[in-house]
Short mmCIF file of C-alpha atoms in Angstrom, two decimals:
data_model
loop_
_atom_site.label_atom_id
_atom_site.label_comp_id
_atom_site.label_asym_id
_atom_site.label_seq_id
_atom_site.Cartn_x
_atom_site.Cartn_y
_atom_site.Cartn_z
CA GLN A 1 -7.57 67.40 -6.67
CA GLN A 2 -8.38 64.69 -3.48
CA ARG A 3 -11.66 63.59 -5.40
CA VAL A 4 -9.80 63.40 -8.95
CA ARG A 5 -6.85 61.39 -6.74
CA PHE A 6 -10.25 58.67 -5.66
CA TYR A 7 -11.58 57.87 -8.87
CA ARG A 8 -7.67 57.41 -9.91
CA SER A 9 -7.34 54.70 -7.82
CA GLN A 10 -10.74 53.03 -8.22
CA VAL A 11 -9.64 52.86 -11.67
CA GLU A 12 -6.38 50.81 -10.92
CA THR A 13 -7.64 48.34 -8.04
CA LEU A 14 -10.67 47.50 -10.99
CA ASN A 15 -7.54 47.44 -13.67
CA ALA A 16 -6.09 45.19 -11.28
CA LEU A 17 -8.99 43.17 -10.45
CA HIS A 18 -9.34 42.84 -14.42
CA ASP A 19 -5.94 41.66 -15.43
CA SER A 20 -6.50 39.02 -11.75
CA GLN A 21 -9.52 37.69 -12.75
CA ALA A 22 -7.67 37.49 -16.78
CA GLN A 23 -4.97 35.31 -15.15
CA VAL A 24 -7.25 33.97 -13.56
CA THR A 25 -9.48 32.89 -16.74
CA GLY A 26 -6.19 32.05 -18.94
CA ILE A 27 -5.42 29.34 -15.85
CA PHE A 28 -8.49 28.07 -16.07
CA ASN A 29 -8.64 27.48 -19.91
CA SER A 30 -5.51 26.30 -20.04
CA ALA A 31 -5.08 23.38 -17.49
CA MET A 32 -4.28 20.08 -18.73
CA ASP A 33 -6.44 18.57 -15.90
CA ALA A 34 -10.70 18.40 -15.45
CA ILE A 35 -11.42 21.83 -13.65
CA ILE A 36 -15.61 20.85 -12.80
CA THR A 37 -17.28 23.38 -9.65
CA VAL A 38 -20.63 22.21 -8.33
CA ASP A 39 -22.82 23.04 -5.83
CA GLU A 40 -24.06 22.18 -2.50
CA GLU A 41 -26.81 20.14 -5.01
CA GLN A 42 -23.69 18.69 -6.62
CA LYS A 43 -25.32 21.03 -9.63
CA ILE A 44 -22.19 21.76 -12.49
CA ILE A 45 -21.21 25.90 -13.21
CA ILE A 46 -17.93 25.35 -14.03
CA PHE A 47 -16.40 22.77 -16.64
CA ASN A 48 -12.84 24.11 -18.29
CA PRO A 49 -12.07 23.29 -21.63
CA SER A 50 -9.86 20.65 -20.73
CA ALA A 51 -12.86 18.68 -18.78
CA GLU A 52 -15.04 19.48 -21.94
CA GLN A 53 -12.20 17.41 -24.14
CA MET A 54 -11.63 14.43 -21.02
CA PHE A 55 -15.25 13.80 -20.87
CA ARG A 56 -15.93 14.43 -24.18
CA CYS A 57 -18.98 16.79 -23.62
CA ALA A 58 -19.48 20.40 -24.19
CA ALA A 59 -19.55 22.92 -21.24
CA SER A 60 -23.03 23.82 -22.47
CA GLN A 61 -23.63 20.17 -21.70
CA THR A 62 -22.98 20.17 -18.82
CA ILE A 63 -24.20 23.07 -17.00
CA GLY A 64 -27.10 22.70 -14.46
CA GLN A 65 -26.18 19.15 -14.47
CA THR A 66 -25.60 17.23 -11.57
CA LEU A 67 -21.95 15.87 -10.91
CA ASP A 68 -22.95 11.71 -11.04
CA ARG A 69 -23.46 11.51 -14.22
CA PHE A 70 -19.23 11.54 -14.46
CA LEU A 71 -19.51 8.94 -11.95
CA PRO A 72 -20.25 4.76 -12.60
CA GLU A 73 -23.99 3.56 -10.89
CA ALA A 74 -21.94 1.71 -8.45
CA VAL A 75 -20.44 4.92 -6.59
CA ARG A 76 -22.77 7.47 -7.32
CA LYS A 77 -24.80 7.40 -4.26
CA GLU A 78 -21.06 6.45 -2.52
CA HIS A 79 -20.12 10.08 -4.11
CA ILE A 80 -22.38 12.23 -2.81
CA GLU A 81 -22.62 10.78 1.07
CA HIS A 82 -18.58 11.25 1.06
CA LEU A 83 -18.94 15.49 -0.52
CA ARG A 84 -22.03 15.63 1.93
CA ILE A 85 -19.71 14.17 4.89
CA PHE A 86 -16.44 17.00 3.52
CA GLY A 87 -18.97 19.64 3.51
CA LEU A 88 -20.04 19.48 7.19
CA SER A 89 -15.71 19.24 7.85
CA ASN A 90 -13.03 21.86 8.04
CA SER A 91 -10.90 20.89 5.52
CA THR A 92 -10.52 22.77 2.91
CA LYS A 93 -9.03 20.36 0.21
CA ARG A 94 -9.00 16.00 -0.10
CA SER A 95 -7.33 13.71 -2.19
CA MET A 96 -9.78 11.61 -3.55
CA THR A 97 -7.08 8.59 -5.16
CA THR A 98 -8.38 6.32 -2.66
CA PRO A 99 -10.44 3.20 -2.73
CA ALA A 100 -9.53 2.39 -6.26
CA LEU A 101 -13.55 2.61 -7.34
CA ALA A 102 -13.30 6.41 -6.86
CA LEU A 103 -11.29 6.08 -8.97
CA THR A 104 -13.49 5.78 -11.65
CA CYS A 105 -15.13 8.56 -14.06
CA LEU A 106 -17.27 8.36 -17.08
CA ARG A 107 -16.70 9.85 -19.90
CA ALA A 108 -20.65 10.81 -21.67
CA ASP A 109 -20.25 8.23 -24.50
CA GLY A 110 -20.23 5.22 -21.21
CA GLU A 111 -16.35 4.82 -21.35
CA ALA A 112 -14.84 3.97 -17.86
CA PHE A 113 -11.26 5.64 -17.73
CA PRO A 114 -9.54 5.86 -14.20
CA SER A 115 -8.30 9.48 -12.91
CA GLU A 116 -7.05 10.84 -9.57
CA VAL A 117 -9.48 13.26 -8.20
CA SER A 118 -9.05 15.89 -5.78
CA ILE A 119 -11.37 18.13 -4.52
CA SER A 120 -11.45 21.33 -2.76
CA GLN A 121 -14.60 23.45 -1.05
CA LEU A 122 -15.45 27.07 -1.11
CA GLU A 123 -17.85 29.22 0.38
CA ILE A 124 -19.25 32.51 -1.47
CA GLY A 125 -22.09 34.40 -0.12
CA GLY A 126 -23.21 31.73 2.01
CA GLN A 127 -23.34 28.74 -0.49
CA LYS A 128 -20.69 25.81 -0.21
CA LEU A 129 -19.05 25.80 -4.02
CA TYR A 130 -16.96 22.67 -4.62
CA THR A 131 -14.19 22.11 -6.94
CA ALA A 132 -13.48 18.94 -8.35
CA ILE A 133 -9.73 18.76 -10.13
CA VAL A 134 -9.47 15.13 -12.57
CA ARG A 135 -6.57 13.89 -14.00
CA ASP A 136 -6.43 10.77 -16.79
CA ILE A 137 -4.36 8.12 -16.02
CA THR A 138 -4.89 5.68 -18.04
CA GLU A 139 -1.61 5.97 -19.70
CA ARG A 140 -0.09 5.68 -16.87
CA LYS A 141 -1.69 2.74 -15.81
CA ARG A 142 -1.04 1.27 -18.89
CA ALA A 143 2.29 1.81 -18.65
CA GLU A 144 2.54 0.16 -14.79
CA GLU A 145 -0.01 -3.01 -16.40
CA LYS A 146 3.22 -2.96 -18.96
CA LEU A 147 5.59 -2.95 -16.47
CA ILE A 148 4.40 -5.56 -14.23
CA ASP A 149 3.98 -8.01 -17.89
CA SER A 150 7.54 -7.69 -18.55
CA GLU A 151 8.32 -7.73 -15.07
CA VAL A 152 6.78 -11.08 -14.74
CA ARG A 153 8.00 -12.72 -18.16
CA TYR A 154 11.16 -11.93 -16.81
CA ARG A 155 10.90 -13.32 -13.78
CA ARG A 156 9.67 -16.64 -15.41
CA LEU A 157 12.76 -16.60 -17.61
CA PHE A 158 14.41 -15.84 -14.77
CA GLU A 159 13.91 -18.52 -12.51
CA ALA A 160 13.03 -21.26 -15.72
CA ALA A 161 16.32 -21.07 -17.39
CA ARG A 162 18.78 -24.00 -17.09
CA ASP A 163 22.14 -21.53 -16.87
CA GLY A 164 23.06 -20.22 -14.10
CA ILE A 165 22.56 -16.11 -13.27
CA LEU A 166 23.58 -14.25 -10.25
CA PHE A 167 23.23 -10.09 -9.89
CA LEU A 168 25.42 -8.58 -8.14
CA ASP A 169 24.94 -4.80 -6.72
CA GLY A 170 27.72 -2.57 -9.72
CA GLU A 171 28.99 -0.90 -6.54
CA THR A 172 29.39 -3.13 -3.88
CA GLY A 173 29.65 -6.37 -4.74
CA VAL A 174 26.82 -8.31 -2.92
CA VAL A 175 24.70 -10.58 -4.43
CA VAL A 176 20.59 -10.15 -5.35
CA GLU A 177 19.47 -12.91 -6.39
CA VAL A 178 20.64 -15.65 -7.45
CA ASN A 179 18.03 -17.68 -10.22
CA PRO A 180 17.17 -21.72 -9.44
CA PHE A 181 19.65 -23.21 -11.66
CA LEU A 182 22.87 -22.22 -10.29
CA VAL A 183 21.45 -23.10 -6.82
CA GLU A 184 21.32 -26.63 -7.79
CA MET A 185 24.03 -27.19 -10.08
CA LEU A 186 26.07 -26.00 -6.95
CA GLY A 187 24.58 -27.13 -4.75
CA PHE A 188 24.83 -24.06 -2.12
CA PRO A 189 21.72 -23.18 -0.84
CA GLN A 190 20.65 -19.49 -1.32
CA GLU A 191 20.39 -17.89 1.46
CA GLU A 192 24.59 -18.78 1.54
CA ILE A 193 24.71 -17.61 -1.57
CA CYS A 194 22.42 -14.12 -1.69
CA GLY A 195 24.04 -11.16 0.42
CA LYS A 196 27.44 -11.72 0.47
CA GLU A 197 29.90 -9.68 -1.05
CA LEU A 198 31.45 -11.84 -5.04
CA TRP A 199 34.36 -12.39 -3.55
CA GLU A 200 33.45 -14.96 -0.28
CA LEU A 201 32.26 -16.91 -2.34
CA GLY A 202 34.38 -19.98 -2.63
CA PHE A 203 33.07 -21.46 -5.72
CA LEU A 204 33.94 -18.07 -8.06
CA LYS A 205 37.16 -17.52 -6.09
CA ASP A 206 38.91 -18.19 -9.36
CA ILE A 207 37.29 -15.02 -10.70
CA ALA A 208 37.58 -12.61 -7.69
CA ALA A 209 39.66 -13.90 -5.22
CA ASN A 210 40.13 -10.56 -3.25
CA LYS A 211 39.12 -7.27 -4.44
CA GLU A 212 41.08 -5.80 -7.14
CA ASN A 213 39.42 -8.58 -8.82
CA PHE A 214 36.24 -6.91 -8.22
CA LEU A 215 36.93 -3.69 -9.41
CA GLU A 216 38.73 -4.97 -12.57
CA LEU A 217 35.44 -6.84 -13.09
CA GLN A 218 33.58 -4.17 -12.77
CA ARG A 219 34.96 -1.84 -15.16
CA GLU A 220 35.07 -4.03 -17.68
CA LYS A 221 31.60 -3.85 -19.92
CA PHE A 222 31.93 -7.36 -21.05
CA ILE A 223 34.07 -10.54 -19.41
CA HIS A 224 34.11 -13.70 -21.06
CA TYR A 225 36.01 -16.45 -19.85
CA GLU A 226 35.95 -20.44 -20.79
CA GLY A 227 36.98 -23.53 -19.34
CA LEU A 228 36.92 -21.67 -15.72
CA PRO A 229 36.55 -24.03 -12.82
CA MET A 230 34.03 -24.26 -9.83
CA GLU A 231 33.73 -26.40 -7.13
CA THR A 232 29.83 -27.66 -5.59
CA ALA A 233 28.90 -27.77 -2.52
CA GLU A 234 30.13 -31.69 -2.87
CA GLY A 235 33.50 -30.32 -3.48
CA ARG A 236 33.01 -31.34 -7.22
CA SER A 237 34.78 -29.96 -9.50
CA ILE A 238 33.10 -28.58 -13.11
CA SER A 239 33.64 -27.27 -15.98
CA VAL A 240 32.42 -23.72 -16.78
CA GLU A 241 31.31 -20.55 -18.95
CA PHE A 242 31.16 -17.55 -17.50
CA ILE A 243 29.54 -14.62 -18.60
CA SER A 244 29.23 -11.43 -17.58
CA HIS A 245 27.28 -7.65 -18.03
CA VAL A 246 27.57 -4.90 -16.34
CA TYR A 247 24.82 -1.83 -17.23
CA GLN A 248 22.33 0.78 -15.53
CA VAL A 249 18.57 -0.14 -13.72
CA ASP A 250 17.28 2.52 -12.15
CA GLN A 251 20.51 5.15 -12.12
CA ARG A 252 22.15 2.34 -10.61
CA LYS A 253 25.21 -0.25 -11.98
CA VAL A 254 24.52 -4.10 -12.41
CA ILE A 255 26.98 -6.65 -13.33
CA GLN A 256 24.95 -9.43 -14.52
CA CYS A 257 26.72 -13.35 -14.26
CA ASN A 258 25.73 -16.32 -16.58
#
């Protein structure tokens, strides 16, 4: 009876191990990031399906080959040395998101792409194995470049506009930005405008003489005044058209005044 219990326990252990291995295999095969494991000679021993797709190369064509085939030639020696030093350390995980050159990988057809790479090491049977998890960030980089281009275009338009423009924090009424044309038109230095609450600005006293008027401005999505009197730094009275828009930017309310 004890022998039966022993064998039953062994079977249950083997079944649990099989299930565990099946789970690991499932995670490995379904991972969105490329997973590549190399030995101490940096020869590839594991290359998951996402790695095949990312590097446009079948696993059968990579097993036994060195990892440097997927790195630009200019950084291969540097990468080998980094991995050697990492292997001598006690650390089990290392992020390789810097320097920027280390982010560049090569697909099998020679196309370079930006990536984020993290590396972990594990010793099995006296042999060190290194596993790299690679994430292709091509689309993220493109989005960042488009955002930068958009910000540059906005900045040029803002600074070259022949209309006076103010941006207010929609919650506090503090002026966060003023364009050069408004500074020139009113004759007030930029530092005397930015950082102040709207009702502190004398040239806008007819619009927001107090906080109550600002709250009304804050509630409205659109306000338009024709022939509004404003006073310059020299005390000269001018008549302007005033338009305000309220909108959200990164979860914050912004008021744009033209």
